[in-house]
mmCIF file of C-alpha atoms in Angstrom:
data_model
loop_
_atom_site.group_PDB
_atom_site.id
_atom_site.type_symbol
_atom_site.label_atom_id
_atom_site.label_comp_id
_atom_site.label_asym_id
_atom_site.label_seq_id
_atom_site.Cartn_x
_atom_site.Cartn_y
_atom_site.Cartn_z
ATOM 1 C CA UNK P 107 14.612 -29.288 -11.122
ATOM 2 C CA UNK P 108 18.048 -28.009 -11.995
ATOM 3 C CA UNK P 109 20.321 -26.589 -9.292
ATOM 4 C CA UNK P 110 21.478 -23.005 -9.830
ATOM 5 C CA UNK P 111 24.149 -22.903 -7.079
ATOM 6 C CA UNK P 112 26.157 -25.446 -5.087
ATOM 7 C CA UNK P 113 28.034 -24.851 -1.870
ATOM 8 C CA UNK P 114 27.509 -25.171 1.867
ATOM 9 C CA UNK P 115 25.746 -23.544 4.816
ATOM 10 C CA UNK P 116 28.034 -22.805 7.725
ATOM 11 C CA UNK P 117 27.000 -21.775 11.252
ATOM 12 C CA UNK P 118 29.632 -22.199 13.926
ATOM 13 C CA UNK P 119 31.500 -25.437 13.262
ATOM 14 C CA UNK P 120 28.504 -27.054 11.523
ATOM 15 C CA UNK P 121 28.725 -27.343 7.730
ATOM 16 C CA UNK P 122 25.812 -28.459 5.551
ATOM 17 C CA UNK P 123 26.525 -29.199 1.860
ATOM 18 C CA UNK P 124 23.574 -27.773 -0.072
ATOM 19 C CA UNK P 125 22.373 -26.703 -3.493
ATOM 20 C CA UNK P 126 19.861 -24.033 -4.467
ATOM 21 C CA UNK P 127 16.847 -24.374 -6.750
ATOM 22 C CA UNK P 128 14.859 -21.433 -8.108
ATOM 23 C CA UNK P 129 11.664 -21.311 -6.059
ATOM 24 C CA UNK P 130 9.546 -18.961 -8.176
ATOM 25 C CA UNK P 131 8.685 -18.351 -11.805
ATOM 26 C CA UNK P 132 6.810 -15.616 -13.598
ATOM 27 C CA UNK P 133 4.201 -16.605 -16.145
ATOM 28 C CA UNK P 134 3.222 -14.277 -18.939
ATOM 29 C CA UNK P 135 2.194 -14.330 -22.583
ATOM 30 C CA UNK P 136 5.281 -13.591 -24.708
ATOM 31 C CA UNK P 137 4.865 -10.546 -26.925
ATOM 32 C CA UNK P 138 7.309 -9.759 -29.753
ATOM 33 C CA UNK P 139 8.524 -6.415 -30.990
ATOM 34 C CA UNK P 140 7.257 -6.011 -34.552
ATOM 35 C CA UNK P 141 7.232 -3.394 -37.290
ATOM 36 C CA UNK P 142 3.851 -1.635 -37.171
ATOM 37 C CA UNK P 143 3.781 -1.215 -40.930
ATOM 38 C CA UNK P 144 4.045 -4.869 -41.974
ATOM 39 C CA UNK P 145 4.115 -6.895 -38.718
ATOM 40 C CA UNK P 146 7.597 -8.325 -39.311
ATOM 41 C CA UNK P 147 9.870 -9.102 -36.333
ATOM 42 C CA UNK P 148 12.254 -6.448 -35.038
ATOM 43 C CA UNK P 149 15.465 -8.032 -33.777
ATOM 44 C CA UNK P 150 18.298 -6.644 -31.695
ATOM 45 C CA UNK P 151 21.780 -7.106 -33.147
ATOM 46 C CA UNK P 152 25.118 -6.780 -31.355
ATOM 47 C CA UNK P 153 27.176 -4.342 -33.371
ATOM 48 C CA UNK P 154 30.744 -3.249 -32.672
ATOM 49 C CA UNK P 155 30.928 0.551 -32.798
ATOM 50 C CA UNK P 156 34.511 0.627 -34.068
ATOM 51 C CA UNK P 157 33.977 -1.851 -36.927
ATOM 52 C CA UNK P 158 30.268 -1.125 -37.526
ATOM 53 C CA UNK P 159 29.783 -4.855 -37.897
ATOM 54 C CA UNK P 160 27.657 -7.450 -36.127
ATOM 55 C CA UNK P 161 29.640 -9.778 -33.849
ATOM 56 C CA UNK P 162 28.818 -13.136 -32.265
ATOM 57 C CA UNK P 163 28.046 -13.621 -28.576
ATOM 58 C CA UNK P 164 31.278 -15.600 -28.113
ATOM 59 C CA UNK P 165 33.299 -12.479 -28.953
ATOM 60 C CA UNK P 166 31.698 -10.437 -26.176
ATOM 61 C CA UNK P 167 33.228 -9.934 -22.736
ATOM 62 C CA UNK P 168 32.656 -7.508 -19.876
ATOM 63 C CA UNK P 169 34.385 -4.196 -19.395
ATOM 64 C CA UNK P 170 34.438 -1.206 -17.045
ATOM 65 C CA UNK P 171 34.570 2.308 -18.459
ATOM 66 C CA UNK P 172 37.017 4.448 -16.487
ATOM 67 C CA UNK P 173 36.338 8.134 -15.767
ATOM 68 C CA UNK P 174 38.747 9.121 -18.576
ATOM 69 C CA UNK P 175 36.764 7.056 -21.077
ATOM 70 C CA UNK P 176 39.190 4.163 -21.345
ATOM 71 C CA UNK P 177 37.833 0.617 -21.098
ATOM 72 C CA UNK P 178 39.166 -1.957 -18.600
ATOM 73 C CA UNK P 179 38.595 -5.502 -19.843
ATOM 74 C CA UNK P 180 37.352 -8.139 -17.370
ATOM 75 C CA UNK P 181 37.402 -11.790 -18.418
ATOM 76 C CA UNK P 182 35.226 -14.591 -17.058
ATOM 77 C CA UNK P 183 38.289 -15.891 -15.186
ATOM 78 C CA UNK P 184 38.739 -12.537 -13.435
ATOM 79 C CA UNK P 185 35.166 -12.645 -12.174
ATOM 80 C CA UNK P 186 35.304 -16.329 -11.228
ATOM 81 C CA UNK P 187 38.453 -15.863 -9.132
ATOM 82 C CA UNK P 188 37.288 -12.943 -7.028
ATOM 83 C CA UNK P 189 38.529 -13.299 -3.411
ATOM 84 C CA UNK P 190 34.987 -13.688 -2.079
ATOM 85 C CA UNK P 191 34.155 -16.365 0.548
ATOM 86 C CA UNK P 192 30.421 -16.158 -0.175
ATOM 87 C CA UNK P 193 30.911 -17.637 -3.645
ATOM 88 C CA UNK P 194 30.615 -21.158 -2.282
ATOM 89 C CA UNK P 195 29.685 -20.633 1.342
ATOM 90 C CA UNK P 196 26.477 -19.397 2.955
ATOM 91 C CA UNK P 197 27.930 -18.117 6.207
ATOM 92 C CA UNK P 198 25.316 -17.505 8.904
ATOM 93 C CA UNK P 199 26.064 -14.139 10.516
ATOM 94 C CA UNK P 200 23.266 -14.021 13.100
ATOM 95 C CA UNK P 201 19.824 -15.314 14.049
ATOM 96 C CA UNK P 202 17.131 -12.640 14.379
ATOM 97 C CA UNK P 203 13.360 -12.499 14.851
ATOM 98 C CA UNK P 204 11.396 -13.038 11.644
ATOM 99 C CA UNK P 205 9.941 -9.517 11.786
ATOM 100 C CA UNK P 206 13.366 -7.853 11.934
ATOM 101 C CA UNK P 207 13.841 -7.795 8.148
ATOM 102 C CA UNK P 208 11.433 -5.488 6.338
ATOM 103 C CA UNK P 209 9.719 -7.365 3.441
ATOM 104 C CA UNK P 210 10.644 -4.375 1.272
ATOM 105 C CA UNK P 211 14.181 -5.783 1.221
ATOM 106 C CA UNK P 212 13.229 -9.263 -0.046
ATOM 107 C CA UNK P 213 14.260 -10.200 -3.575
ATOM 108 C CA UNK P 214 14.503 -13.701 -5.118
ATOM 109 C CA UNK P 215 13.746 -16.982 -3.358
ATOM 110 C CA UNK P 216 15.547 -20.333 -3.662
ATOM 111 C CA UNK P 217 14.713 -23.716 -2.208
ATOM 112 C CA UNK P 218 17.626 -25.169 -0.279
ATOM 113 C CA UNK P 219 18.261 -28.872 -0.813
ATOM 114 C CA UNK P 220 21.017 -31.172 0.448
ATOM 115 C CA UNK P 221 23.915 -32.290 -1.744
ATOM 116 C CA UNK P 222 24.515 -35.682 -0.073
ATOM 117 C CA UNK P 223 23.155 -38.002 2.622
ATOM 118 C CA UNK P 224 25.600 -36.707 5.245
ATOM 119 C CA UNK P 225 23.884 -33.298 5.139
ATOM 120 C CA UNK P 226 20.427 -34.587 6.054
ATOM 121 C CA UNK P 227 20.797 -34.509 9.857
ATOM 122 C CA UNK P 228 22.380 -31.022 10.185
ATOM 123 C CA UNK P 229 19.833 -29.776 7.624
ATOM 124 C CA UNK P 230 16.969 -31.105 9.744
ATOM 125 C CA UNK P 231 18.584 -29.675 12.888
ATOM 126 C CA UNK P 232 18.837 -26.155 11.442
ATOM 127 C CA UNK P 233 15.287 -26.341 10.120
ATOM 128 C CA UNK P 234 13.893 -27.465 13.486
ATOM 129 C CA UNK P 235 15.848 -24.824 15.395
ATOM 130 C CA UNK P 236 14.514 -22.046 13.143
ATOM 131 C CA UNK P 237 10.948 -23.356 13.429
ATOM 132 C CA UNK P 238 10.905 -23.580 17.227
ATOM 133 C CA UNK P 239 12.627 -20.232 17.776
ATOM 134 C CA UNK P 240 10.564 -18.332 15.202
ATOM 135 C CA UNK P 241 13.790 -16.803 13.930
ATOM 136 C CA UNK P 242 15.535 -16.460 10.573
ATOM 137 C CA UNK P 243 19.246 -16.675 9.795
ATOM 138 C CA UNK P 244 21.000 -13.660 8.266
ATOM 139 C CA UNK P 245 23.632 -14.662 5.697
ATOM 140 C CA UNK P 246 25.529 -13.473 2.626
ATOM 141 C CA UNK P 247 25.805 -15.260 -0.717
ATOM 142 C CA UNK P 248 27.373 -14.553 -4.130
ATOM 143 C CA UNK P 249 25.249 -15.639 -7.105
ATOM 144 C CA UNK P 250 26.054 -14.787 -10.726
ATOM 145 C CA UNK P 251 28.845 -12.314 -10.006
ATOM 146 C CA UNK P 252 26.856 -10.421 -7.381
ATOM 147 C CA UNK P 253 27.007 -10.714 -3.615
ATOM 148 C CA UNK P 254 23.706 -10.312 -1.827
ATOM 149 C CA UNK P 255 22.434 -10.149 1.694
ATOM 150 C CA UNK P 256 20.155 -13.149 2.309
ATOM 151 C CA UNK P 257 18.075 -14.871 4.962
ATOM 152 C CA UNK P 258 17.422 -18.548 5.643
ATOM 153 C CA UNK P 259 13.895 -19.385 6.752
ATOM 154 C CA UNK P 260 11.504 -22.330 6.802
ATOM 155 C CA UNK P 261 8.728 -22.741 4.252
ATOM 156 C CA UNK P 262 6.538 -25.856 4.184
ATOM 157 C CA UNK P 263 9.114 -28.082 5.881
ATOM 158 C CA UNK P 264 11.879 -26.847 3.545
ATOM 159 C CA UNK P 265 14.678 -24.352 4.033
ATOM 160 C CA UNK P 266 14.392 -21.321 1.785
ATOM 161 C CA UNK P 267 17.129 -18.824 1.013
ATOM 162 C CA UNK P 268 15.728 -15.395 0.230
ATOM 163 C CA UNK P 269 18.135 -12.872 -1.233
ATOM 164 C CA UNK P 270 17.717 -9.304 0.004
ATOM 165 C CA UNK P 271 18.685 -5.814 -0.991
ATOM 166 C CA UNK P 272 21.417 -4.152 1.017
ATOM 167 C CA UNK P 273 20.069 -1.590 3.509
ATOM 168 C CA UNK P 274 21.525 1.326 1.526
ATOM 169 C CA UNK P 275 19.714 0.108 -1.612
ATOM 170 C CA UNK P 276 16.303 0.847 -0.101
ATOM 171 C CA UNK P 277 15.286 4.425 -0.788
ATOM 172 C CA UNK P 278 13.991 6.518 2.121
ATOM 173 C CA UNK P 279 10.251 7.174 2.165
ATOM 174 C CA UNK P 280 10.580 10.762 3.411
ATOM 175 C CA UNK P 281 8.189 13.167 1.709
ATOM 176 C CA UNK P 282 5.941 10.456 0.236
ATOM 177 C CA UNK P 283 3.217 10.210 2.880
ATOM 178 C CA UNK P 284 0.830 13.184 3.396
ATOM 179 C CA UNK P 285 2.318 15.688 5.829
ATOM 180 C CA UNK P 286 -0.879 17.458 6.879
ATOM 181 C CA UNK P 287 -2.397 17.000 10.324
ATOM 182 C CA UNK P 288 -5.235 14.482 10.115
ATOM 183 C CA UNK P 289 -7.570 13.680 12.997
ATOM 184 C CA UNK P 290 -8.970 10.148 13.075
ATOM 185 C CA UNK P 291 -12.085 9.717 15.174
ATOM 186 C CA UNK P 292 -12.425 6.563 17.314
ATOM 187 C CA UNK P 293 -15.626 5.653 15.437
ATOM 188 C CA UNK P 294 -13.782 5.777 12.096
ATOM 189 C CA UNK P 295 -10.953 3.601 13.392
ATOM 190 C CA UNK P 296 -13.412 1.084 14.848
ATOM 191 C CA UNK P 297 -15.338 0.908 11.573
ATOM 192 C CA UNK P 298 -12.075 0.456 9.613
ATOM 193 C CA UNK P 299 -11.133 -2.453 11.869
ATOM 194 C CA UNK P 300 -14.575 -3.989 11.344
ATOM 195 C CA UNK P 301 -14.092 -3.735 7.590
ATOM 196 C CA UNK P 302 -10.644 -5.353 7.877
ATOM 197 C CA UNK P 303 -12.128 -8.248 9.838
ATOM 198 C CA UNK P 304 -14.939 -8.733 7.325
ATOM 199 C CA UNK P 305 -12.566 -8.772 4.323
ATOM 200 C CA UNK P 306 -10.185 -11.196 6.057
ATOM 201 C CA UNK P 307 -12.742 -13.895 6.915
ATOM 202 C CA UNK P 308 -12.265 -17.103 4.891
ATOM 203 C CA UNK P 309 -9.619 -15.450 2.705
ATOM 204 C CA UNK P 310 -7.657 -17.984 0.616
ATOM 205 C CA UNK P 311 -4.574 -16.623 -1.106
ATOM 206 C CA UNK P 312 -4.269 -19.701 -3.342
ATOM 207 C CA UNK P 313 -7.507 -18.799 -5.166
ATOM 208 C CA UNK P 314 -6.014 -15.572 -6.572
ATOM 209 C CA UNK P 315 -4.772 -15.579 -10.156
ATOM 210 C CA UNK P 316 -3.429 -13.234 -12.818
ATOM 211 C CA UNK P 317 -6.470 -11.593 -14.408
ATOM 212 C CA UNK P 318 -4.275 -9.468 -16.675
ATOM 213 C CA UNK P 319 -3.027 -12.554 -18.527
ATOM 214 C CA UNK P 320 -6.596 -13.821 -18.915
ATOM 215 C CA UNK P 321 -7.756 -10.486 -20.318
ATOM 216 C CA UNK P 322 -4.773 -10.378 -22.704
ATOM 217 C CA UNK P 323 -5.559 -13.913 -23.887
ATOM 218 C CA UNK P 324 -9.154 -12.846 -24.618
ATOM 219 C CA UNK P 325 -7.911 -9.967 -26.753
ATOM 220 C CA UNK P 326 -5.525 -12.269 -28.661
ATOM 221 C CA UNK P 327 -8.289 -14.826 -29.276
ATOM 222 C CA UNK P 328 -10.598 -12.072 -30.541
ATOM 223 C CA UNK P 329 -7.922 -10.830 -32.942
ATOM 224 C CA UNK P 330 -7.357 -14.381 -34.202
ATOM 225 C CA UNK P 331 -11.080 -14.747 -34.892
ATOM 226 C CA UNK P 332 -11.304 -11.324 -36.527
ATOM 227 C CA UNK P 333 -13.797 -9.895 -34.038
ATOM 228 C CA UNK P 334 -13.740 -6.813 -31.864
ATOM 229 C CA UNK P 335 -11.888 -7.546 -28.593
ATOM 230 C CA UNK P 336 -13.560 -6.822 -25.256
ATOM 231 C CA UNK P 337 -12.940 -3.426 -23.702
ATOM 232 C CA UNK P 338 -12.912 -2.228 -20.127
ATOM 233 C CA UNK P 339 -16.026 -0.416 -18.980
ATOM 234 C CA UNK P 340 -15.515 3.285 -18.417
ATOM 235 C CA UNK P 341 -14.966 4.013 -14.757
ATOM 236 C CA UNK P 342 -17.099 6.605 -13.040
ATOM 237 C CA UNK P 343 -15.223 9.869 -12.372
ATOM 238 C CA UNK P 344 -14.180 10.306 -8.757
ATOM 239 C CA UNK P 345 -12.058 13.436 -8.816
ATOM 240 C CA UNK P 346 -13.155 16.528 -6.944
ATOM 241 C CA UNK P 347 -15.741 14.766 -4.798
ATOM 242 C CA UNK P 348 -15.321 14.862 -1.048
ATOM 243 C CA UNK P 349 -16.640 11.637 0.461
ATOM 244 C CA UNK P 350 -17.943 11.209 3.981
ATOM 245 C CA UNK P 351 -15.347 8.728 5.247
ATOM 246 C CA UNK P 352 -17.542 7.274 7.971
ATOM 247 C CA UNK P 353 -20.398 6.642 5.544
ATOM 248 C CA UNK P 354 -18.017 5.029 3.039
ATOM 249 C CA UNK P 355 -16.689 2.686 5.730
ATOM 250 C CA UNK P 356 -20.181 1.765 6.880
ATOM 251 C CA UNK P 357 -21.275 1.005 3.316
ATOM 252 C CA UNK P 358 -18.140 -1.075 2.754
ATOM 253 C CA UNK P 359 -18.866 -3.201 5.831
ATOM 254 C CA UNK P 360 -22.479 -3.616 4.731
ATOM 255 C CA UNK P 361 -21.421 -4.660 1.201
ATOM 256 C CA UNK P 362 -18.899 -7.141 2.605
ATOM 257 C CA UNK P 363 -21.583 -8.711 4.804
ATOM 258 C CA UNK P 364 -24.048 -8.934 1.926
ATOM 259 C CA UNK P 365 -21.429 -10.556 -0.326
ATOM 260 C CA UNK P 366 -21.030 -13.263 2.329
ATOM 261 C CA UNK P 367 -24.787 -13.788 2.526
ATOM 262 C CA UNK P 368 -25.072 -12.132 5.926
ATOM 263 C CA UNK P 369 -27.732 -9.653 6.964
ATOM 264 C CA UNK P 370 -26.393 -6.140 7.442
ATOM 265 C CA UNK P 371 -27.369 -4.663 10.801
ATOM 266 C CA UNK P 372 -28.799 -1.241 11.463
ATOM 267 C CA UNK P 373 -25.418 0.003 12.579
ATOM 268 C CA UNK P 374 -24.199 -0.234 8.981
ATOM 269 C CA UNK P 375 -27.101 1.662 7.416
ATOM 270 C CA UNK P 376 -25.614 4.726 5.765
ATOM 271 C CA UNK P 377 -25.236 6.455 2.447
ATOM 272 C CA UNK P 378 -22.083 7.815 0.868
ATOM 273 C CA UNK P 379 -22.634 11.537 0.563
ATOM 274 C CA UNK P 380 -20.639 14.579 -0.422
ATOM 275 C CA UNK P 381 -19.524 16.800 2.385
ATOM 276 C CA UNK P 382 -20.838 20.382 2.081
ATOM 277 C CA UNK P 383 -18.267 23.000 1.183
ATOM 278 C CA UNK P 384 -17.159 25.277 3.963
ATOM 279 C CA UNK P 385 -18.853 28.684 3.898
ATOM 280 C CA UNK P 386 -17.696 31.997 5.293
ATOM 281 C CA UNK P 387 -18.669 32.592 8.889
ATOM 282 C CA UNK P 388 -22.103 34.188 9.135
ATOM 283 C CA UNK P 389 -22.740 37.400 11.096
ATOM 284 C CA UNK P 390 -26.049 36.099 12.453
ATOM 285 C CA UNK P 391 -24.622 35.445 15.926
ATOM 286 C CA UNK P 392 -23.532 39.091 16.182
ATOM 287 C CA UNK P 393 -26.999 40.274 15.140
ATOM 288 C CA UNK P 394 -28.531 37.885 17.620
ATOM 289 C CA UNK P 395 -26.397 39.277 20.435
ATOM 290 C CA UNK P 396 -27.249 42.853 19.430
ATOM 291 C CA UNK P 397 -30.960 42.036 19.398
ATOM 292 C CA UNK P 398 -30.695 40.521 22.852
ATOM 293 C CA UNK P 399 -28.977 43.699 24.159
ATOM 294 C CA UNK P 400 -31.686 45.892 22.585
ATOM 295 C CA UNK P 401 -34.416 43.747 24.066
ATOM 296 C CA UNK P 402 -32.703 43.894 27.449
ATOM 297 C CA UNK P 403 -32.494 47.720 27.317
ATOM 298 C CA UNK P 404 -36.165 48.001 26.366
ATOM 299 C CA UNK P 405 -37.169 45.605 29.128
ATOM 300 C CA UNK P 406 -35.139 47.624 31.646
ATOM 301 C CA UNK P 407 -36.798 50.830 30.478
ATOM 302 C CA UNK P 408 -40.229 49.323 30.869
ATOM 303 C CA UNK P 409 -39.409 48.165 34.364
ATOM 304 C CA UNK P 410 -38.198 51.654 35.304
ATOM 305 C CA UNK P 411 -41.396 53.230 34.039
ATOM 306 C CA UNK P 412 -43.409 50.784 36.067
ATOM 307 C CA UNK P 413 -41.415 51.655 39.166
ATOM 308 C CA UNK P 414 -42.006 55.388 38.547
ATOM 309 C CA UNK P 415 -45.743 54.810 38.784
ATOM 310 C CA UNK P 416 -45.938 54.593 42.586
ATOM 311 C CA UNK P 417 -48.951 53.225 44.481
ATOM 312 C CA UNK P 418 -49.915 56.795 45.446
ATOM 313 C CA UNK P 419 -50.749 57.526 41.836
ATOM 314 C CA UNK P 420 -52.968 54.515 41.471
ATOM 315 C CA UNK P 421 -56.113 56.613 41.201
ATOM 316 C CA UNK P 422 -57.679 58.874 38.572
ATOM 317 C CA UNK P 423 -55.993 59.989 35.374
ATOM 318 C CA UNK P 424 -52.488 59.294 36.686
ATOM 319 C CA UNK P 425 -53.425 55.711 37.363
ATOM 320 C CA UNK P 426 -54.935 55.428 33.893
ATOM 321 C CA UNK P 427 -51.822 56.967 32.293
ATOM 322 C CA UNK P 428 -49.597 54.585 34.239
ATOM 323 C CA UNK P 429 -51.710 51.680 33.104
ATOM 324 C CA UNK P 430 -51.398 52.783 29.482
ATOM 325 C CA UNK P 431 -47.646 53.228 29.837
ATOM 326 C CA UNK P 432 -47.388 49.767 31.373
ATOM 327 C CA UNK P 433 -49.413 48.340 28.476
ATOM 328 C CA UNK P 434 -47.147 50.064 25.955
ATOM 329 C CA UNK P 435 -44.084 48.748 27.813
ATOM 330 C CA UNK P 436 -45.464 45.216 27.703
ATOM 331 C CA UNK P 437 -46.158 45.554 23.970
ATOM 332 C CA UNK P 438 -42.646 46.856 23.367
ATOM 333 C CA UNK P 439 -41.243 44.005 25.392
ATOM 334 C CA UNK P 440 -43.248 41.462 23.363
ATOM 335 C CA UNK P 441 -42.149 43.083 20.089
ATOM 336 C CA UNK P 442 -38.502 43.023 21.205
ATOM 337 C CA UNK P 443 -38.772 39.336 22.008
ATOM 338 C CA UNK P 444 -40.257 38.633 18.564
ATOM 339 C CA UNK P 445 -37.485 40.678 16.904
ATOM 340 C CA UNK P 446 -34.794 38.751 18.822
ATOM 341 C CA UNK P 447 -36.452 35.451 17.913
ATOM 342 C CA UNK P 448 -36.544 36.326 14.192
ATOM 343 C CA UNK P 449 -32.889 37.427 14.255
ATOM 344 C CA UNK P 450 -31.797 34.211 15.927
ATOM 345 C CA UNK P 451 -33.757 32.166 13.359
#
């Protein structure tokens, strides 16, 4: 492995001669730019605007365009001699908890190795101190004409330097998240946590791989063989459908259990269903209340008529008339109750 940077780590009066090695690599299938008409390569040429002629890479240098349009030339020597201590020194500024730096700021990673035998003991000391404290070291480093914020941390018994963006290079997230008021029920939160636990059991990050590259390779192989390449199945439309969140969570937990060969319990039995659209408020309650008032007035009237028929009039025609009136009152009362019942239904 070839070193990409050589210098030293410095914290306090301790200096550790080190060198950096690129810790990551991206794998992909190289695709060329070609002319669609005949499939020939399309190449980029470096052309001088003033001479309208192609020039070699050795004739190219860097320049800064001033506001007035003039160009300020910067040679490799100018960039190499910048008065910047971090060009050859990783100066530890502070030690902070590992969770202090947001992963959003992380950029490229480098393995840190020693440059000579004398650096082995201070290297091991720094590594052990970071491991026991659970902290990371905040530093600055200049690599390839750019100074970056960086952190030193431990990874698999090796020091790793991870370059970071500067705080003002991270865009604010204001206005991205939904701003509406959302109420989360305790049952929904509990079911979401259950789903998180189910998906996290026996998870092995090392088993993941790049499926895009595999799919691209299948298409290339099909083209080489002169057959139709595989295509992605059409996804079912999901727009415009309101899903019962609780039911979706319950089904997700059940599916996760079944995929692990476990028996789903009754508490996860549910179906994903569309929520009914909200309708305008009905006036049935008002009718119901009015019916109750009408029934109450009729009942009161019947009671008054009964009271008017005193015991003295219990005999003869008056008694018979009172009995009939009482019967009619009872019938009216029964009819009012039936009317109120139908209105409430």
